[in-house]
Each structure stands twice: as structure tokens, then as C-alpha cells.
PDB file of C-alpha atoms in Angstrom:
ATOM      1  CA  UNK A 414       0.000   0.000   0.000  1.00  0.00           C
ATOM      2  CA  UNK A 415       3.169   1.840   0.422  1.00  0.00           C
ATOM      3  CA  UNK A 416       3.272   2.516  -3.761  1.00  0.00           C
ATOM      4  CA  UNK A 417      -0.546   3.042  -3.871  1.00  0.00           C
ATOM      5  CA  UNK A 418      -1.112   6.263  -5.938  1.00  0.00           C
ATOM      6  CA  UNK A 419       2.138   5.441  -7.982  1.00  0.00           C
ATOM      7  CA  UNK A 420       0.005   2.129  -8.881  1.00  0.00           C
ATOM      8  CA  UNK A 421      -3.143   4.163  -9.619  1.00  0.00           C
ATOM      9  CA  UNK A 422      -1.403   6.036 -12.124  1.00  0.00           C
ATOM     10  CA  UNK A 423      -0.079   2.905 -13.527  1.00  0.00           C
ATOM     11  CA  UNK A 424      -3.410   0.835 -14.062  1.00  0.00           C
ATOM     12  CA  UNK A 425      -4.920   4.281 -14.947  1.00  0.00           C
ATOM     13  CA  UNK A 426      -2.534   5.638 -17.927  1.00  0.00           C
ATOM     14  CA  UNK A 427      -2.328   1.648 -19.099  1.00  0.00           C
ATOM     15  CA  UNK A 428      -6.386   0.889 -19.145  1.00  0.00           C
ATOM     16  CA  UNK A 429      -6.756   4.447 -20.848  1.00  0.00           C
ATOM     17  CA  UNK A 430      -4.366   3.595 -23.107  1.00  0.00           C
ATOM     18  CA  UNK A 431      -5.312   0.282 -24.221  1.00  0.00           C
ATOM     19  CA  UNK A 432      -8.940  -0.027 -23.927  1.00  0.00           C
ATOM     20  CA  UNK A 433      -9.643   3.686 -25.184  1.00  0.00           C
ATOM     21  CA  UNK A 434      -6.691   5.198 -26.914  1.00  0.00           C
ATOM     22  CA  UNK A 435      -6.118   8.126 -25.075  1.00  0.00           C
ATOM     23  CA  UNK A 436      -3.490   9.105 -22.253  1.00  0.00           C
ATOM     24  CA  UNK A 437      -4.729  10.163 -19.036  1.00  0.00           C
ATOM     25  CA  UNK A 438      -1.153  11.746 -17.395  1.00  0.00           C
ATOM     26  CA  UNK A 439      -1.386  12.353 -14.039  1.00  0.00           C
ATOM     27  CA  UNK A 440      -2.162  16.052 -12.708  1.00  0.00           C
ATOM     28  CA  UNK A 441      -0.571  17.813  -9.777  1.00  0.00           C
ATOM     29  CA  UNK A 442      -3.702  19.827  -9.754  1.00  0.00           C
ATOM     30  CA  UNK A 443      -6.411  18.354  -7.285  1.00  0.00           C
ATOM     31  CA  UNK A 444      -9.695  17.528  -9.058  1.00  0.00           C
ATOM     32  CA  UNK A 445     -12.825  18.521  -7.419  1.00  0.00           C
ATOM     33  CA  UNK A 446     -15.901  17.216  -8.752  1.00  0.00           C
ATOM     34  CA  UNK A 447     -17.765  19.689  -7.017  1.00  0.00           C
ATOM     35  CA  UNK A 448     -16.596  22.345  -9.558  1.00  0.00           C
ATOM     36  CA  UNK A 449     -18.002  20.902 -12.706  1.00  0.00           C
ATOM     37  CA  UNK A 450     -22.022  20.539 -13.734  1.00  0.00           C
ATOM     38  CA  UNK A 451     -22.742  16.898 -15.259  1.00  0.00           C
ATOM     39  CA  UNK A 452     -20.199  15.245 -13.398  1.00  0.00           C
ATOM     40  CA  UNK A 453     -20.339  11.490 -13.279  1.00  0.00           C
ATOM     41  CA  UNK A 454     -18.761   9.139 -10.760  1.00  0.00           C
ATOM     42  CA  UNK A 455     -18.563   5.311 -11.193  1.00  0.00           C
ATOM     43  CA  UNK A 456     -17.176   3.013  -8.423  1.00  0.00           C
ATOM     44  CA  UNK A 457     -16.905  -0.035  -6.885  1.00  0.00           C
ATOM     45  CA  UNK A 458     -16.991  -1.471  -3.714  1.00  0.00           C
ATOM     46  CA  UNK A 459     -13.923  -4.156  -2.457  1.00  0.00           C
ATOM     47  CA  UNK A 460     -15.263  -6.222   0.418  1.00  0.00           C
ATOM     48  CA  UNK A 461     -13.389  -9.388   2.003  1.00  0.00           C
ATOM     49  CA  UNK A 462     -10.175  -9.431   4.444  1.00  0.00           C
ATOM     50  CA  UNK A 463     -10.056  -5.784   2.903  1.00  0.00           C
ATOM     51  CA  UNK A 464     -13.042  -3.349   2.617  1.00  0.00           C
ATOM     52  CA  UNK A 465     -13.124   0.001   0.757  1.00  0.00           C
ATOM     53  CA  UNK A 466     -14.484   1.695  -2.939  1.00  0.00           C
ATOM     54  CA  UNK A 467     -12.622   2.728  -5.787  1.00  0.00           C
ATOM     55  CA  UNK A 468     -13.977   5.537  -7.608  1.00  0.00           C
ATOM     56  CA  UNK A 469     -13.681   7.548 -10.767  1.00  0.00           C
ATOM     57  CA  UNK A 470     -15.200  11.195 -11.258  1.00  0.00           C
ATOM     58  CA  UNK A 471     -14.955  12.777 -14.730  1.00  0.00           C
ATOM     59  CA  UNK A 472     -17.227  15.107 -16.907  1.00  0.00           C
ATOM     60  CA  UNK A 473     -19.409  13.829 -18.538  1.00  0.00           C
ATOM     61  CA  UNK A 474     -17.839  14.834 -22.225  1.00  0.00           C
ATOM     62  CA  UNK A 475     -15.137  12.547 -20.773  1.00  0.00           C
ATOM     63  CA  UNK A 476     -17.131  10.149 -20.119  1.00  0.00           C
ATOM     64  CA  UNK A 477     -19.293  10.647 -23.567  1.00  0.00           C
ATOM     65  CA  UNK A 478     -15.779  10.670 -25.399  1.00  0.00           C
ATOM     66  CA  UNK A 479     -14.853   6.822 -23.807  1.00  0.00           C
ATOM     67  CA  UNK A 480     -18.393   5.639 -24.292  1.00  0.00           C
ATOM     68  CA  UNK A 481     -18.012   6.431 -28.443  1.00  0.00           C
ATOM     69  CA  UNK A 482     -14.473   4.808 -28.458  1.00  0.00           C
ATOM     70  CA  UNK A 483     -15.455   1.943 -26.283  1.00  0.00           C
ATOM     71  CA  UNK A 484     -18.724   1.276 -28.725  1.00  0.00           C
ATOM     72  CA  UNK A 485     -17.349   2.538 -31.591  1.00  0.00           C
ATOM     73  CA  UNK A 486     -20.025   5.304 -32.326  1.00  0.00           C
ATOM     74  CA  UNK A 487     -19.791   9.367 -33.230  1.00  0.00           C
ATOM     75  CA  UNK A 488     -19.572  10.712 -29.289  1.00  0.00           C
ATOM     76  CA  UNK A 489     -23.096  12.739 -30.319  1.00  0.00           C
ATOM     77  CA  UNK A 490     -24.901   9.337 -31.038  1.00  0.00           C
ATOM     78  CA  UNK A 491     -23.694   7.472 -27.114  1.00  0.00           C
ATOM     79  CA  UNK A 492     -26.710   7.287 -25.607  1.00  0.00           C
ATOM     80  CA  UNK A 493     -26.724   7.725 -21.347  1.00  0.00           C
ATOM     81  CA  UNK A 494     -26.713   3.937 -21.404  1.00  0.00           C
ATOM     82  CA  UNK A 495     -23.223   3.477 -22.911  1.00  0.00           C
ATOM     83  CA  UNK A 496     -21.796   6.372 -20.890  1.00  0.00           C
ATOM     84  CA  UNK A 497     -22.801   4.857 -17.950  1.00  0.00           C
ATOM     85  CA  UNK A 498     -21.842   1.056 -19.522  1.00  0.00           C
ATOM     86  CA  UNK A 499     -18.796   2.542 -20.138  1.00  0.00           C
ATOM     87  CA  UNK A 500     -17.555   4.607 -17.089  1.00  0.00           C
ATOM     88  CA  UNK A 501     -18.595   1.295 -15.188  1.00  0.00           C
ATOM     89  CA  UNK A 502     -16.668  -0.500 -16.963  1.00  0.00           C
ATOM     90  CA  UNK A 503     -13.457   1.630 -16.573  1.00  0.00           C
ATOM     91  CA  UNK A 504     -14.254   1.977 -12.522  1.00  0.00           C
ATOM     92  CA  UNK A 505     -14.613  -2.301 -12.711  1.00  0.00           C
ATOM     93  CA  UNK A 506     -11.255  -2.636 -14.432  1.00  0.00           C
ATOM     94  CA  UNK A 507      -9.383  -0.303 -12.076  1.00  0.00           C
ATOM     95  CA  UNK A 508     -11.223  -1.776  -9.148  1.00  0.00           C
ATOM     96  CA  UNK A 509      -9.694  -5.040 -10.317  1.00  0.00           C
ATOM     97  CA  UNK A 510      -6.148  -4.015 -10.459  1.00  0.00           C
ATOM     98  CA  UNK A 511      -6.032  -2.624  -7.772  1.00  0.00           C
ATOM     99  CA  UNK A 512      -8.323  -5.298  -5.786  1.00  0.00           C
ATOM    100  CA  UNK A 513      -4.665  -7.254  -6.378  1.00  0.00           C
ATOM    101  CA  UNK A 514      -3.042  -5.286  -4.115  1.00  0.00           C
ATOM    102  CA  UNK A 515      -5.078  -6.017  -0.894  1.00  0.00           C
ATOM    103  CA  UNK A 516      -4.993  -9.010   1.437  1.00  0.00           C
ATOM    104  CA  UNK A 517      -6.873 -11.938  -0.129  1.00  0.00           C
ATOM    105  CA  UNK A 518     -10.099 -13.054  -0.023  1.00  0.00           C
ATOM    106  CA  UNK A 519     -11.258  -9.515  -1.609  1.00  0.00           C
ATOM    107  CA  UNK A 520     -14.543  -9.876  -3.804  1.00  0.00           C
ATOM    108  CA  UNK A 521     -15.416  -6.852  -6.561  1.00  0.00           C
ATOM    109  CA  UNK A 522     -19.042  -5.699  -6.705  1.00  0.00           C
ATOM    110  CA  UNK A 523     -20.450  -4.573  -9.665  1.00  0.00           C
ATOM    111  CA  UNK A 524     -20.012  -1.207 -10.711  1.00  0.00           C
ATOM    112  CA  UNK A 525     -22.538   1.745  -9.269  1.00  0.00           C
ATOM    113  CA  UNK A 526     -22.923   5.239 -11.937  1.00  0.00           C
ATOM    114  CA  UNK A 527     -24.460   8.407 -11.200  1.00  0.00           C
ATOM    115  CA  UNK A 528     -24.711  11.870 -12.090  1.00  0.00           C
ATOM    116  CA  UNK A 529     -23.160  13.934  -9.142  1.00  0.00           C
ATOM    117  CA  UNK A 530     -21.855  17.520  -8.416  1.00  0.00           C
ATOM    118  CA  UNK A 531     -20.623  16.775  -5.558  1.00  0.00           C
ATOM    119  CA  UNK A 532     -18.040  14.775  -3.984  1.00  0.00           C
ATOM    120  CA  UNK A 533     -19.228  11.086  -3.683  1.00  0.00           C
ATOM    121  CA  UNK A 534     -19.712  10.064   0.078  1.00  0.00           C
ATOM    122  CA  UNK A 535     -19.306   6.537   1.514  1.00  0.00           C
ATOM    123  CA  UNK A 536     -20.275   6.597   5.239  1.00  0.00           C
ATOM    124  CA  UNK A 537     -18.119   4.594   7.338  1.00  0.00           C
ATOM    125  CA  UNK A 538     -15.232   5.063   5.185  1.00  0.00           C
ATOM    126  CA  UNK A 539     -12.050   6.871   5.120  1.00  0.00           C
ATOM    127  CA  UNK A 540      -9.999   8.505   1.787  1.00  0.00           C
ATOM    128  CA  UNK A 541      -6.613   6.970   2.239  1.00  0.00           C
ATOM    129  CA  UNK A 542      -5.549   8.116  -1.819  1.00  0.00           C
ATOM    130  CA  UNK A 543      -7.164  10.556  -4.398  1.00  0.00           C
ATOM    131  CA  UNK A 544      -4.928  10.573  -7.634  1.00  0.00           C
ATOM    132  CA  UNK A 545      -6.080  13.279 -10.305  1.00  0.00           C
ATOM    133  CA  UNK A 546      -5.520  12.903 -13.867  1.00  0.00           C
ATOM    134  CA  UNK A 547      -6.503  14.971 -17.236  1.00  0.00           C
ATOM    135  CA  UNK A 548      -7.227  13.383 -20.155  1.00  0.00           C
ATOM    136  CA  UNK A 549      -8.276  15.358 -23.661  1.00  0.00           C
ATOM    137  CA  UNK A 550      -7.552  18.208 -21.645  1.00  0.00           C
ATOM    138  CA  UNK A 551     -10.548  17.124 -19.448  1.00  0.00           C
ATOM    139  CA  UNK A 552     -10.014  16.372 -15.534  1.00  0.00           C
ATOM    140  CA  UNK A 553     -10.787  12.980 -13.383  1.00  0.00           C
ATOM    141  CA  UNK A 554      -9.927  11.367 -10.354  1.00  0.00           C
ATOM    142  CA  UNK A 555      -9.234   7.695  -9.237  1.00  0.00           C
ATOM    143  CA  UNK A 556     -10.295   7.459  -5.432  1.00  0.00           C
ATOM    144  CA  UNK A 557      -9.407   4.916  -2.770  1.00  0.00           C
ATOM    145  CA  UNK A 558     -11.728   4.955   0.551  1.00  0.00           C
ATOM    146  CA  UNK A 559     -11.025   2.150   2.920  1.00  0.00           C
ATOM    147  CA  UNK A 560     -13.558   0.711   5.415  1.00  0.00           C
ATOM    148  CA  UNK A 561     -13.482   1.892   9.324  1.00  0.00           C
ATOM    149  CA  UNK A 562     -14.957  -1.220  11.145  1.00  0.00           C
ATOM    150  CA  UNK A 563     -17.847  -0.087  13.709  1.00  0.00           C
ATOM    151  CA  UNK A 564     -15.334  -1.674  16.577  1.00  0.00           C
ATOM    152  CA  UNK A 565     -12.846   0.657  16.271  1.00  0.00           C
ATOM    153  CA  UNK A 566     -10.323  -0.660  14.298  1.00  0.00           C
ATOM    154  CA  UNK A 567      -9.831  -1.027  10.749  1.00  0.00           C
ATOM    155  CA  UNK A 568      -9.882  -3.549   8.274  1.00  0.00           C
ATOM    156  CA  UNK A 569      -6.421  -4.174   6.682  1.00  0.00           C
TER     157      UNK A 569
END
């Protein structure tokens, strides 16, 4: 966990890269969802020996742009079905590299998408890493919240 947001930026730069064609560089600049209208965020929720979520806030033209590439289609043609197909999809694939770095048994959930201008809340959790990114000159963030057990101490 040591190496956590330089992994982030690893899986993040290598799915963008591969599954859409397009490199997301890592930004020193902080992204705050809270400052765009039609944000989206997509995440997923790691449960087993280690609990937390893994998120993903863009734009939505960012998210309209992946959706074309992903389903090959003019990005004025994605419907709001293949957006949100397709920012799942990127939120399930990080989820699962990462998910790799926690202490086994971890299970993924399926992916969660909504419309939000404002930053995503998980009660009962804790941000331990938020790594911003800009892609198409277009912001987004990869965030790690870990579980706080009820008892008082966390999970691993």
C-alpha cells in the first residue's frame, strides 16, 4: 500500500491507453468534482479481508468521449446507457487491479454510476488516496476509501 497512488497512475494511464486510446497523465492539480455541472462518478466497492471503494469522477464529455471509443459510435450518437456502460466498466477494471493489491479473499461488486456535483460520500469510510488525472484536456480522479470497522479498528 506503500506505492498506492504510484500504482493508480499505472493501471490508470495503461487501461486508458489500451482499452480507449487516449493518455490520461497524471495532474498535480487536485480535481474537485464539485466544480463541474454533469459530473459522473462510477465506483466499486472491495469487500473481504479488505473493505473500501474505488472511484472515478470525470465530466461527462469525458465520459461521452470513452463511451463512443469503447462502442465505436460518433460521441453525439452514445446514448446515457453506454456512458454509464462505459464509465462502469473503466471503474470495474481499475477496481480489479487494484483489488490485487489487498490481502486476499477480496470480492469486486459490480459497478454503481451516477450523475453527481458533488463529492461522492461513503459513510463509514475513510480517503486513504485521491490521484487526479486529465485526459483530452478534461479532468478525473481515481479514489481509494477504505472501510473503518464499527469496533474501532480497521480492516487491513
Amino acid at each position: 500500500m506503500d506505492h498506492l497512488e504510484s500504482d493508480i497512475t499505472e493501471y490508470t494511464e495503461t487501461i486508458w491507453k489500451n482499452v480507449l486510446g487516449l493518455d490520461a497523465i497524471k495532474s498535480e492539480t487536485i480535481f474537485q468534482p464539485n466544480q463541474l455541472e454533469n459530473a459522473l462518478a462510477s465506483f466499486v466497492h472491495i469487500t473481504g479481508k479488505w473493505s473500501g471503494t474505488i472511484t472515478l469522477h470525470c465530466p461527462a464529455t469525458l465520459a461521452r468521449k470513452a463511451a463512443a471509443i469503447m462502442f465505436s459510435v460518433p460521441e453525439d450518437e452514445a446514448e446515457i446507457q453506454d456512458i454509464q456502460d462505459a464509465l462502469g466498466e473503466l471503474a470495474n477494471m481499475t477496481g480489479g487491479n487494484l483489488k490485487s493489491m489487498f490481502p486476499e479473499p477480496c470480492f469486486l461488486s459490480l459497478p454503481t454510476v451516477t450523475t453527481t456535483n458533488v463529492d461522492l460520500r461513503v459513510p463509514g469510510s475513510e480517503l486513504i488516496c485521491l490521484t487526479s488525472f486529465r485526459c483530452d484536456n478534461k479532468p478525473f480522479s481515481i479514489s481509494v476509501l477504505k472501510k473503518i470497522e464499527t469496533n474501532g479498528s480497521e480492516t487491513e
